[in-house]
PDB file of N, CA and C in Angstrom:
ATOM      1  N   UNK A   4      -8.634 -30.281 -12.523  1.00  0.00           N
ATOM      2  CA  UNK A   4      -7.627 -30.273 -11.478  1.00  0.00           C
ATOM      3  C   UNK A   4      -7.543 -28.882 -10.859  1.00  0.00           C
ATOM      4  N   UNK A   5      -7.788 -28.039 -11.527  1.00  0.00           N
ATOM      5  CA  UNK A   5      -7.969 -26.154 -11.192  1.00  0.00           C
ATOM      6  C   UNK A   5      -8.902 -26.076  -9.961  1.00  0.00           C
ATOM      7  N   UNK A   6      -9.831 -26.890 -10.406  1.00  0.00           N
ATOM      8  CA  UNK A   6     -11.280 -26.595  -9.372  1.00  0.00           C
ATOM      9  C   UNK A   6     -10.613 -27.277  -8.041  1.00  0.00           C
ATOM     10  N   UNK A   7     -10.267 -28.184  -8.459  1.00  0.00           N
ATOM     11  CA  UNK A   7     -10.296 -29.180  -7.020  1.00  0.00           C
ATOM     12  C   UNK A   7      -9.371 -28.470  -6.066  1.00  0.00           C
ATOM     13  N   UNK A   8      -7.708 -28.225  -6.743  1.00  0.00           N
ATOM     14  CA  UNK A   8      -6.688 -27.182  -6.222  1.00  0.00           C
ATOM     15  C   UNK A   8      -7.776 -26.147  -5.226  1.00  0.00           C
ATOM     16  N   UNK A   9      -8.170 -25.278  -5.995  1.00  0.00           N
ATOM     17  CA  UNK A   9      -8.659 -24.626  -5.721  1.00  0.00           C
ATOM     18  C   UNK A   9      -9.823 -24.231  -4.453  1.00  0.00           C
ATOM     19  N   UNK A  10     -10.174 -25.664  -4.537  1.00  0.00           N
ATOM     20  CA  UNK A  10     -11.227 -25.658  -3.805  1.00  0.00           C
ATOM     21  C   UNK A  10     -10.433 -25.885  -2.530  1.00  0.00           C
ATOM     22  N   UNK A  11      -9.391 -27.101  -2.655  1.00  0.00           N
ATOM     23  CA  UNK A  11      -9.003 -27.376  -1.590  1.00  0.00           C
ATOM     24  C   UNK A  11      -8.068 -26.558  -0.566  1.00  0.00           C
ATOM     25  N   UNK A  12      -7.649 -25.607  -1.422  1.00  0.00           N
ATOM     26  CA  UNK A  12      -7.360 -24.120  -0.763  1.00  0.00           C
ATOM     27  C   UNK A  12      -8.084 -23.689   0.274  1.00  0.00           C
ATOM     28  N   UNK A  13      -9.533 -23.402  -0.477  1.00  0.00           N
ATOM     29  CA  UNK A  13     -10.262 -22.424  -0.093  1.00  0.00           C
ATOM     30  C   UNK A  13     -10.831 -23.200   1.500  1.00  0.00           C
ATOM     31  N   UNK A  14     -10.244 -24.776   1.601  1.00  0.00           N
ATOM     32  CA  UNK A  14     -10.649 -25.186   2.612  1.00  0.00           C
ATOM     33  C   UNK A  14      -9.618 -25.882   3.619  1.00  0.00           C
ATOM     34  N   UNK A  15      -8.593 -24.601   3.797  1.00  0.00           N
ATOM     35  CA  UNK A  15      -7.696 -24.623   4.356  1.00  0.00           C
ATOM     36  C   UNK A  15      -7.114 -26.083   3.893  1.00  0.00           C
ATOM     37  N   UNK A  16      -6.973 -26.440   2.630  1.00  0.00           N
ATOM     38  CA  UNK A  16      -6.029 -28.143   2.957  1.00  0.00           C
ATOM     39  C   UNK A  16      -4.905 -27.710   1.546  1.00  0.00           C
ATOM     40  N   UNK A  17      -5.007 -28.997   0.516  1.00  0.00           N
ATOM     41  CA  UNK A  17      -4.013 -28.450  -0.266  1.00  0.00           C
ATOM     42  C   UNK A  17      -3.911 -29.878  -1.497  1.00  0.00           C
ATOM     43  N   UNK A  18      -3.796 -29.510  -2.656  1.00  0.00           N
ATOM     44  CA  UNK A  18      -3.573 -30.615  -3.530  1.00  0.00           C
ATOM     45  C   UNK A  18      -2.051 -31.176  -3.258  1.00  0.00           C
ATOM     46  N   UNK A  19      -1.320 -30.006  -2.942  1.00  0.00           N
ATOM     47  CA  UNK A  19      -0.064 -31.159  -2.212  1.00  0.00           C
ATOM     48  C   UNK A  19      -0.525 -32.211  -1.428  1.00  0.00           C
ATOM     49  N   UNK A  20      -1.034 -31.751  -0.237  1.00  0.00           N
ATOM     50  CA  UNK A  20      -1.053 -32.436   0.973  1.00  0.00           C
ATOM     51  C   UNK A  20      -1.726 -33.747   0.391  1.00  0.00           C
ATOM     52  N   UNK A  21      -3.076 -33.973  -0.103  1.00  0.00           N
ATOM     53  CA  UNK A  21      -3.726 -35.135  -1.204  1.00  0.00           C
ATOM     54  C   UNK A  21      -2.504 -35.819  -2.220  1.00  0.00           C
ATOM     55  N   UNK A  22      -1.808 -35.154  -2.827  1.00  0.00           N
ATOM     56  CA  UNK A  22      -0.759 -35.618  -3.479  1.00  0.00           C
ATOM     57  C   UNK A  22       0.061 -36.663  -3.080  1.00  0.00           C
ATOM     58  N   UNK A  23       0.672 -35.909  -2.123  1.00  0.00           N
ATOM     59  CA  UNK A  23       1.364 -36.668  -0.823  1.00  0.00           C
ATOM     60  C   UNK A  23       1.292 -37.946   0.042  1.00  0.00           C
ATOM     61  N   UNK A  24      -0.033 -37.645  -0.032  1.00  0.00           N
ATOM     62  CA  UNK A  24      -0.993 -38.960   0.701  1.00  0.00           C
ATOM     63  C   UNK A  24      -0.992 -39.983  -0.084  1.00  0.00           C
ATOM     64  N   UNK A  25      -1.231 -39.357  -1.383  1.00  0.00           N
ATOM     65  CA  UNK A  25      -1.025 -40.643  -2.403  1.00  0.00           C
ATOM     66  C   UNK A  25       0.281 -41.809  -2.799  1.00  0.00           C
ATOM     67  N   UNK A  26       1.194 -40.844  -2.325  1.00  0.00           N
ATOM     68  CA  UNK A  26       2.728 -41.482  -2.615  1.00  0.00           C
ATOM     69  C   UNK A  26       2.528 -42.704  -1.283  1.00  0.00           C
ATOM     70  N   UNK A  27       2.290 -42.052  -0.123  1.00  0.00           N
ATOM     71  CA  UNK A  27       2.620 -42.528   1.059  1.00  0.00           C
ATOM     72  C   UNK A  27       1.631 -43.997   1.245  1.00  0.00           C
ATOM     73  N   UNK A  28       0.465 -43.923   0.358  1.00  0.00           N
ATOM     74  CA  UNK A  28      -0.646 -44.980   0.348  1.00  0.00           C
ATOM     75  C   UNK A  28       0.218 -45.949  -1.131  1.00  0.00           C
ATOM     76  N   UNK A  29       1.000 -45.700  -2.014  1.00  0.00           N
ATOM     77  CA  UNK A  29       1.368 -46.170  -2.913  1.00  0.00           C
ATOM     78  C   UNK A  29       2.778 -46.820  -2.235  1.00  0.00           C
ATOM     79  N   UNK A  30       3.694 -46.685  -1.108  1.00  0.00           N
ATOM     80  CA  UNK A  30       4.348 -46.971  -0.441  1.00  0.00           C
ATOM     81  C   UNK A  30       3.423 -48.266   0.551  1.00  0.00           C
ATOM     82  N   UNK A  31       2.369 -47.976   1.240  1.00  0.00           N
ATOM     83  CA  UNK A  31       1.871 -49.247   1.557  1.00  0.00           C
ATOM     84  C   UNK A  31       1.589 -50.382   0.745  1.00  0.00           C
ATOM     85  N   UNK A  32       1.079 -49.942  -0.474  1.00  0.00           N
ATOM     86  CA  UNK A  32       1.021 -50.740  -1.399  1.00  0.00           C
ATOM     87  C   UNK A  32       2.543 -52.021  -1.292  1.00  0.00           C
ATOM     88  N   UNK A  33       3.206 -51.182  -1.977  1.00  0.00           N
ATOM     89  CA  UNK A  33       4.351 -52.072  -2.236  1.00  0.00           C
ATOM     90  C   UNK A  33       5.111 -53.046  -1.381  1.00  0.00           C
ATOM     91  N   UNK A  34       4.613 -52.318   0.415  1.00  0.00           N
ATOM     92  CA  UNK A  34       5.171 -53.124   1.271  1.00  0.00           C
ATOM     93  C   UNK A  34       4.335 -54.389   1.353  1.00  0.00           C
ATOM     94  N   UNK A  35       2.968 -54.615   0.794  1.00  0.00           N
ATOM     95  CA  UNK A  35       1.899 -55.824   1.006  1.00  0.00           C
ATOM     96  C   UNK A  35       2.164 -56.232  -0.536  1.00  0.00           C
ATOM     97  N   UNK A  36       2.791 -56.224  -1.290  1.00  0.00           N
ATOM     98  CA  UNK A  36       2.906 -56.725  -3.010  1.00  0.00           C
ATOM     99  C   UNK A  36       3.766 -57.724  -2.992  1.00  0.00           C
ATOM    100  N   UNK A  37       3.554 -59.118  -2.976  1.00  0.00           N
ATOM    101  CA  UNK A  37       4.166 -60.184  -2.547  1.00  0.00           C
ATOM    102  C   UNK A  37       5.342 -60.273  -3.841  1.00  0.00           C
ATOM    103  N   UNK A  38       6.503 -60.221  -3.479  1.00  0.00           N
ATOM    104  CA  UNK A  38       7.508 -60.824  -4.501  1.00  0.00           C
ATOM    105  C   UNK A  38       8.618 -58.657  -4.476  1.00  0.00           C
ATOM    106  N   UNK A  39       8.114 -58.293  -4.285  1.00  0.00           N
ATOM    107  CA  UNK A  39       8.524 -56.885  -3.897  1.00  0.00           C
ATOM    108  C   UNK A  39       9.239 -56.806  -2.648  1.00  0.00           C
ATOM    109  N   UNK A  40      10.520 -55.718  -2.933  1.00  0.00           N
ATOM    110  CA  UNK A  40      11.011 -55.648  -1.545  1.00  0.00           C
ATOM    111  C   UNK A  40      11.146 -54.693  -1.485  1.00  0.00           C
ATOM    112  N   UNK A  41      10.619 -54.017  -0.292  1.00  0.00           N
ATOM    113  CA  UNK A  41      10.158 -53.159  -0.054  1.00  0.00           C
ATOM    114  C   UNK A  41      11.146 -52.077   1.184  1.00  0.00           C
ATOM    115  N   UNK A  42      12.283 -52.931   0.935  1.00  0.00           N
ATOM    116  CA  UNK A  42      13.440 -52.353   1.757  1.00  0.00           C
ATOM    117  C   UNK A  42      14.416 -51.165   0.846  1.00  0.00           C
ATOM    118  N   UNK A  43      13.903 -51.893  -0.681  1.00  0.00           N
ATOM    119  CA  UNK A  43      14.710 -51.340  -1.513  1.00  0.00           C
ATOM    120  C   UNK A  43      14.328 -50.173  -2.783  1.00  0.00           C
ATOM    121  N   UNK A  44      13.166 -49.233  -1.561  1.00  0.00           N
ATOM    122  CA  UNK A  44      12.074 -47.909  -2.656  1.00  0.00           C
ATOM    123  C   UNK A  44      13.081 -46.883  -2.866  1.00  0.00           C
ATOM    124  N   UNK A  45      13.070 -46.513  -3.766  1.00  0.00           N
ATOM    125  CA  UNK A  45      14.459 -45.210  -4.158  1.00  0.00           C
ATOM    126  C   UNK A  45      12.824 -44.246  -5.152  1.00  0.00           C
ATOM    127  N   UNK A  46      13.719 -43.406  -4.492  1.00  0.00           N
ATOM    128  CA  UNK A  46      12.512 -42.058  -5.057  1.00  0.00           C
ATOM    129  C   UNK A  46      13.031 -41.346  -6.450  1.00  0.00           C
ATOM    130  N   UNK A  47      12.559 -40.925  -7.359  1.00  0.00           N
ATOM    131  CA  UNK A  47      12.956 -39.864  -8.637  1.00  0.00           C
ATOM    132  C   UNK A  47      11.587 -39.238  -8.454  1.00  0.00           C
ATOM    133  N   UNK A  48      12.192 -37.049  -8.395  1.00  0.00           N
ATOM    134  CA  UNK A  48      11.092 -37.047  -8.267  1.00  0.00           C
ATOM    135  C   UNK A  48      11.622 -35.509  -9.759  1.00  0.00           C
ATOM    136  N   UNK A  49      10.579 -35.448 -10.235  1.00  0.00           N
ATOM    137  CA  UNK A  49      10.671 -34.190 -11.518  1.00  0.00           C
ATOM    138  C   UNK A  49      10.313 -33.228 -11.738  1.00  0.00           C
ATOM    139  N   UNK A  50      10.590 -31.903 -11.691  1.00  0.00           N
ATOM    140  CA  UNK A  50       9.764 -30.704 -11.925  1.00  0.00           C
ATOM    141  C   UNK A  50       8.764 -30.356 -10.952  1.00  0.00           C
ATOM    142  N   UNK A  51       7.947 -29.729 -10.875  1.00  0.00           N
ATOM    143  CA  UNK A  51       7.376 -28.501 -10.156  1.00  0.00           C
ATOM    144  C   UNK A  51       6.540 -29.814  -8.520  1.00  0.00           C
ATOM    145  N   UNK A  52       5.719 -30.480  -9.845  1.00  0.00           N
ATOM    146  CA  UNK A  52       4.826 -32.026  -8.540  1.00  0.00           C
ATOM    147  C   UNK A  52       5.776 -32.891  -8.162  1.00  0.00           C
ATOM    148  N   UNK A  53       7.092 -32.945  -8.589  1.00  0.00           N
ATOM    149  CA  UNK A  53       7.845 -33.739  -7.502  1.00  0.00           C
ATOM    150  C   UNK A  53       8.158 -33.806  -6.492  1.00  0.00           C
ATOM    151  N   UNK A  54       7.576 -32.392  -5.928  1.00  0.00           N
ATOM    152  CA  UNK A  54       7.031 -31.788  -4.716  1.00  0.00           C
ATOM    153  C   UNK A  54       6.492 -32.454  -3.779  1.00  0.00           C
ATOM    154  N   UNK A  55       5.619 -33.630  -4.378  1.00  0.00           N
ATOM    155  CA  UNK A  55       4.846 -34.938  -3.539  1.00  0.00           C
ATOM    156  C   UNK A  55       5.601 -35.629  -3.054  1.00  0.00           C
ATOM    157  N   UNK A  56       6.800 -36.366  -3.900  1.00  0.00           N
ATOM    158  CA  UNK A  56       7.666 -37.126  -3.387  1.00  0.00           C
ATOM    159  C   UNK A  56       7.747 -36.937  -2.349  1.00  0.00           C
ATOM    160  N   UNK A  57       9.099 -35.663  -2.696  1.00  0.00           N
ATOM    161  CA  UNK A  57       9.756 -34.704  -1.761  1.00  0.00           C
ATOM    162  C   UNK A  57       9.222 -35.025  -0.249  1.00  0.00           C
ATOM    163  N   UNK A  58       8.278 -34.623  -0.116  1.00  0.00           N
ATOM    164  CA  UNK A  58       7.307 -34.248   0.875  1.00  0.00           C
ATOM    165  C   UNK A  58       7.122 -36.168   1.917  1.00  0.00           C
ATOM    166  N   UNK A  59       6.825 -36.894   0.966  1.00  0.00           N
ATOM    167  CA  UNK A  59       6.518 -38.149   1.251  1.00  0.00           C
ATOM    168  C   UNK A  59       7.834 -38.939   1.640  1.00  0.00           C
ATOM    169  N   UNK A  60       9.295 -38.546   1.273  1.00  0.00           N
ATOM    170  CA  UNK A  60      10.269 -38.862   1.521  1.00  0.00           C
ATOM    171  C   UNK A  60      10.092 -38.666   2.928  1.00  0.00           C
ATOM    172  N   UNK A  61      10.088 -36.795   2.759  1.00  0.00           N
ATOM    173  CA  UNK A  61      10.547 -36.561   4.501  1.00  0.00           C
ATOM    174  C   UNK A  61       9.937 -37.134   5.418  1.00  0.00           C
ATOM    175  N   UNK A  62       8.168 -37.695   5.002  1.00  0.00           N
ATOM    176  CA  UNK A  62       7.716 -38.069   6.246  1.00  0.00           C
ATOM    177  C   UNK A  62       7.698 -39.427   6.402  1.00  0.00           C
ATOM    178  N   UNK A  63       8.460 -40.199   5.344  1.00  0.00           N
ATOM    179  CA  UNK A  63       8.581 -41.652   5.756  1.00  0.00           C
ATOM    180  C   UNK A  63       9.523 -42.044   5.343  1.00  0.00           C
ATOM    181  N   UNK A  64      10.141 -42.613   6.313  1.00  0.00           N
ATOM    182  CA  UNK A  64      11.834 -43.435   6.109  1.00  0.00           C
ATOM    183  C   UNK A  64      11.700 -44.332   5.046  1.00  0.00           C
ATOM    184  N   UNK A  65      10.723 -45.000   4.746  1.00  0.00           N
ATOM    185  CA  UNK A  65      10.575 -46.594   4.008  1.00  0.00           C
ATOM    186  C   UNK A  65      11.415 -45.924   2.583  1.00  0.00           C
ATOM    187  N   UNK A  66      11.644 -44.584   2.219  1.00  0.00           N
ATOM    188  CA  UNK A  66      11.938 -44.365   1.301  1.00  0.00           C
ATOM    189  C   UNK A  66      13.469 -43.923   1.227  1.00  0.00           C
ATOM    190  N   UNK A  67      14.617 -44.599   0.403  1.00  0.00           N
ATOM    191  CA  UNK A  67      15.930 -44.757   0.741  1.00  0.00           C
ATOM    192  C   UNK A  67      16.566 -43.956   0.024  1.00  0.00           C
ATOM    193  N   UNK A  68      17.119 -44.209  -0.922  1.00  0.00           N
ATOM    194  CA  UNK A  68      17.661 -42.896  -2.199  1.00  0.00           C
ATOM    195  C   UNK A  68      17.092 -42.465  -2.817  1.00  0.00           C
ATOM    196  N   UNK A  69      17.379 -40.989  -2.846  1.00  0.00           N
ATOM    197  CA  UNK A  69      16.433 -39.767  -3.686  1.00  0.00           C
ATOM    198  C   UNK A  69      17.437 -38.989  -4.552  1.00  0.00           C
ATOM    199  N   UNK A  70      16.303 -39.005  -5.672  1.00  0.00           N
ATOM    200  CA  UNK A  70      17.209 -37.960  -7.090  1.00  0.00           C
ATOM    201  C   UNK A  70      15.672 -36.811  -7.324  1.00  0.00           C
ATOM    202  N   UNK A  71      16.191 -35.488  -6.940  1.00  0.00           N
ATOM    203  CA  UNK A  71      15.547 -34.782  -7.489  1.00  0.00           C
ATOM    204  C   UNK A  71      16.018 -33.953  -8.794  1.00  0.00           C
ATOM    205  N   UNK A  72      15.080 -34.166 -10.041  1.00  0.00           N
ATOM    206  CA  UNK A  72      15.280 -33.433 -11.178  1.00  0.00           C
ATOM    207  C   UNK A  72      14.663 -31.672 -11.350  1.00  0.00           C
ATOM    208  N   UNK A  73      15.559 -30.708 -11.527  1.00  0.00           N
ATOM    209  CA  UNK A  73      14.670 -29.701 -11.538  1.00  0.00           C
ATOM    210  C   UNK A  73      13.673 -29.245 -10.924  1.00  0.00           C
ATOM    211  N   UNK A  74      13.508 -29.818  -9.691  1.00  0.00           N
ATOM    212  CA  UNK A  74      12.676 -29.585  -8.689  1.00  0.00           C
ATOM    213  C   UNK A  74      12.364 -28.117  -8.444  1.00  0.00           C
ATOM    214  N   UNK A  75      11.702 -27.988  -7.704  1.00  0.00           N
ATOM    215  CA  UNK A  75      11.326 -26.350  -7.074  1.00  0.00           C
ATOM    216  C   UNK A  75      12.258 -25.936  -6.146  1.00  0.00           C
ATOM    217  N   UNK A  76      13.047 -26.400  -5.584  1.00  0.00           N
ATOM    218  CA  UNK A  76      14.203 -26.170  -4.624  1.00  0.00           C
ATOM    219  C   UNK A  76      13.666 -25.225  -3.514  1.00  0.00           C
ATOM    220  N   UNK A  77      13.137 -24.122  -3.535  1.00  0.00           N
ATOM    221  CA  UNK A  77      12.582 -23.687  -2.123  1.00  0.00           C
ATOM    222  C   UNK A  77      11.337 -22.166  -2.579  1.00  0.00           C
ATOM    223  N   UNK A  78      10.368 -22.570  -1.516  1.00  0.00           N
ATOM    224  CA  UNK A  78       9.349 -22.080  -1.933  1.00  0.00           C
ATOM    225  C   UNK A  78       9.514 -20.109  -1.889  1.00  0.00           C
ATOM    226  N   UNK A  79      10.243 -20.178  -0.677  1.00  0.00           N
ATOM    227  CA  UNK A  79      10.607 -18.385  -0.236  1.00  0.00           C
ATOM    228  C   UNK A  79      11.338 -17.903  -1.395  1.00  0.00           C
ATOM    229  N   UNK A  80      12.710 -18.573  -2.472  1.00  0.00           N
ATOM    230  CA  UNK A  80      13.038 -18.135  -4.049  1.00  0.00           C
ATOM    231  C   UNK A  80      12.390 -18.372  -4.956  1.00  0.00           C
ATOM    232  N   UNK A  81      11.406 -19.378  -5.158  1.00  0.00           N
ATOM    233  CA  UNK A  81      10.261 -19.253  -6.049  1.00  0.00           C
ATOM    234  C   UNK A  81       9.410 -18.260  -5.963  1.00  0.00           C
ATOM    235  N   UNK A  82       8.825 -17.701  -4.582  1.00  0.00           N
ATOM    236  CA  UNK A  82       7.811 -16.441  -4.618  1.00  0.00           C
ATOM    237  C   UNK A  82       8.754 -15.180  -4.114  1.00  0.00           C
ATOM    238  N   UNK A  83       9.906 -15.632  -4.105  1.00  0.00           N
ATOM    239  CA  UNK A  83      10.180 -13.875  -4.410  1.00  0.00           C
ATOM    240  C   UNK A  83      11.292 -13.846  -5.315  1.00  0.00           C
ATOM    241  N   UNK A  84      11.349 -14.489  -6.861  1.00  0.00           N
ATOM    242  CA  UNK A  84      11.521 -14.112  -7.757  1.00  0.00           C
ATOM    243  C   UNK A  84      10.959 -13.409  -8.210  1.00  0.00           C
ATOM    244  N   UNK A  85      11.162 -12.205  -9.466  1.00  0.00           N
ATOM    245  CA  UNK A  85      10.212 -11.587 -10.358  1.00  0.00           C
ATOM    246  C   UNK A  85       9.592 -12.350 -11.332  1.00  0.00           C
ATOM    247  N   UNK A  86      10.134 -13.189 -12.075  1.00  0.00           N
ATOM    248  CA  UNK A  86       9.278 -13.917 -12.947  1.00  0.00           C
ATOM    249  C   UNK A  86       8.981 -15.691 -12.459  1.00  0.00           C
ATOM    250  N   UNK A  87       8.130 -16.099 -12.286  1.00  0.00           N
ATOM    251  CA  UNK A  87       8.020 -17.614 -12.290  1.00  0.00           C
ATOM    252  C   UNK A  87       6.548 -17.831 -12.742  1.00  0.00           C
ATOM    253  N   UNK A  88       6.334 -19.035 -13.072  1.00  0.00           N
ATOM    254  CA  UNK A  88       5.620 -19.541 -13.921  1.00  0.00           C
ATOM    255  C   UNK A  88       3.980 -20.072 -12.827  1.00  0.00           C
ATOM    256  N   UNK A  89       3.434 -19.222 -13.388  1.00  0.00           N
ATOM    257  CA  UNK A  89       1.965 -18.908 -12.891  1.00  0.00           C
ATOM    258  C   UNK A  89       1.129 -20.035 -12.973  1.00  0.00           C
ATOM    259  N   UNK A  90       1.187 -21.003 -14.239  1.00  0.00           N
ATOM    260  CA  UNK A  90       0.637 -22.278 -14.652  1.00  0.00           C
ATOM    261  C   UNK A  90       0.612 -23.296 -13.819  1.00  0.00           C
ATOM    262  N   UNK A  91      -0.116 -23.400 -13.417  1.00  0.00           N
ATOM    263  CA  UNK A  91      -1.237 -24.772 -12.270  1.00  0.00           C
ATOM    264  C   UNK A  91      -0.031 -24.602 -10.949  1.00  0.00           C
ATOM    265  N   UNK A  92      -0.256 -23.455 -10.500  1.00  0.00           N
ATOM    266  CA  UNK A  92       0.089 -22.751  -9.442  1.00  0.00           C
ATOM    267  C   UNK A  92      -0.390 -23.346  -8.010  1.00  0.00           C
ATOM    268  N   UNK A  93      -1.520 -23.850  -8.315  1.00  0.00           N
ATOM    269  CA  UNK A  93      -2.377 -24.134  -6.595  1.00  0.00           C
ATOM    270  C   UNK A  93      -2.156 -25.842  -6.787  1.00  0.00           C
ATOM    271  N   UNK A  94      -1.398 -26.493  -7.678  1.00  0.00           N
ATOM    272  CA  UNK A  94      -1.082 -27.618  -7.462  1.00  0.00           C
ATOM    273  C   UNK A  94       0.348 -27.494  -6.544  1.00  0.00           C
ATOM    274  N   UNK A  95       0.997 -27.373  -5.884  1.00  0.00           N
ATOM    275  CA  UNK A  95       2.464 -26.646  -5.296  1.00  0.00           C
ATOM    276  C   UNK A  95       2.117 -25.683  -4.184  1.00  0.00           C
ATOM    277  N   UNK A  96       1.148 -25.140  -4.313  1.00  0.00           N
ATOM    278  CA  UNK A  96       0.847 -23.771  -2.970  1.00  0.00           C
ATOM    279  C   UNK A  96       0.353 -25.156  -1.885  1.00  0.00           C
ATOM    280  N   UNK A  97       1.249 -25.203  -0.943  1.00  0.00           N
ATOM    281  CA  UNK A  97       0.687 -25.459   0.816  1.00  0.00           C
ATOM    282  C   UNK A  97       0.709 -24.494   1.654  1.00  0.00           C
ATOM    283  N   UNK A  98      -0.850 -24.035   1.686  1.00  0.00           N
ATOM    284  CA  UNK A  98      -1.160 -23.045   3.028  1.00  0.00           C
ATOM    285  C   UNK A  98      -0.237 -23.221   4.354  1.00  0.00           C
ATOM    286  N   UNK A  99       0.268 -21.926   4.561  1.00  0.00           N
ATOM    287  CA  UNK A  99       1.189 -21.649   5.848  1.00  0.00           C
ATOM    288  C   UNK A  99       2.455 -22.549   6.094  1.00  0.00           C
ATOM    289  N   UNK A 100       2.851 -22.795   4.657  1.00  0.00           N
ATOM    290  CA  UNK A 100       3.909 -23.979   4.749  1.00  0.00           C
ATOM    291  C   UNK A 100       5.588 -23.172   5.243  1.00  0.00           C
ATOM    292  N   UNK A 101       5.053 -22.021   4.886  1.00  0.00           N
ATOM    293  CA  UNK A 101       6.574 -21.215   5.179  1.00  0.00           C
ATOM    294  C   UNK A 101       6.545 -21.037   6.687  1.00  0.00           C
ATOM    295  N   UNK A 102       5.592 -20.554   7.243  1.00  0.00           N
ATOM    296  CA  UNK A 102       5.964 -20.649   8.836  1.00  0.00           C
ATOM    297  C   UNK A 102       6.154 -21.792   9.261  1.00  0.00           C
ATOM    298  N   UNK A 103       6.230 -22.537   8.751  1.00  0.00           N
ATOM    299  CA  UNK A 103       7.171 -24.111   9.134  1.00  0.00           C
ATOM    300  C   UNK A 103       7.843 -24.460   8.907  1.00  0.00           C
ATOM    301  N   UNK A 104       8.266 -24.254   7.590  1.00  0.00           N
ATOM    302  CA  UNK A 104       9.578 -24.963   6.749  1.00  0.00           C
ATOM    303  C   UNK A 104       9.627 -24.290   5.530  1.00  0.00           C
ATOM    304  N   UNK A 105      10.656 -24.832   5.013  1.00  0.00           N
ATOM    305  CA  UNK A 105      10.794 -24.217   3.364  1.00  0.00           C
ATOM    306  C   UNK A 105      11.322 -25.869   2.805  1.00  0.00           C
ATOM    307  N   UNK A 106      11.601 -25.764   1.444  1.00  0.00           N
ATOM    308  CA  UNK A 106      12.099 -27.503   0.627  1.00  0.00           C
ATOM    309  C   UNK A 106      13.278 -27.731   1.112  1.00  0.00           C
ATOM    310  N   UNK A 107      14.497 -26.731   1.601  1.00  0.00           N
ATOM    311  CA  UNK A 107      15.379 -26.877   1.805  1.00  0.00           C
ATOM    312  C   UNK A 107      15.548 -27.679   3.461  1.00  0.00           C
ATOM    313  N   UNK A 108      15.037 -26.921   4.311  1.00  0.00           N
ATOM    314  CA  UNK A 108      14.686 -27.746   5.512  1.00  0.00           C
ATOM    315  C   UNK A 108      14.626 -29.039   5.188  1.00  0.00           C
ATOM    316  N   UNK A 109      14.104 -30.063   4.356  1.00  0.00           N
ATOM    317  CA  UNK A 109      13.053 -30.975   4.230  1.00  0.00           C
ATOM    318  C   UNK A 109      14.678 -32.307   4.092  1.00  0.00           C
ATOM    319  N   UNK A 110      15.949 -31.538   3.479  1.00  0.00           N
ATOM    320  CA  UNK A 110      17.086 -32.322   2.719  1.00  0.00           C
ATOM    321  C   UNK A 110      17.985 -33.055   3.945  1.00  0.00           C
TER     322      UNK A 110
END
């Protein structure tokens, strides 16, 4: 998962952004899953990759109530704290995401 992060950095994209995609393709899913209703998706999202949710909320309505646990809350107090947690770091980094927004924007 290091390499791929990584790679996908290095090519201007982002394991968020792939992440993301995945929620939003797992949301089509459910709207074609016969016996499912699909009016009624409520999000939980946890710790550092709940970040995907997050993200997949904002860009699609289909998704109705949201509980975030311990989330990352905003990327500009995560990198300018002194200490935070370095461990699978480029899963969470979206290139140039601050000149657009921060998590808080997103609520």
């Amino acid at each position: 998962v290091h390499k791929l992060a990584t790679d996908l950095i290095f090519l201007n994209d982002s394991l968020v952004a792939l992440r993301t995609w995945d929620v939003l393709r797992a949301l089509d899913m459910i709207a074609e899953w016969k016996g499912l209703d699909a009016s009624q998706i409520s999000l939980y999202s946890q710790g550092r990759e709940g970040l995907y949710g997050q993200l997949a909320a904002f860009i699609d309505a289909r998704i109705g109530e949201k509980e975030i646990v311990e989330g990352l809350g905003s990327y500009e107090e995560w990198m300018k704290s002194r200490y935070y947690l370095p461990d699978n770091l480029y899963s969470v980094i979206m290139p140039d995401s601050l000149h657009y927004f921060d998590l808080p924007d997103l609520l």
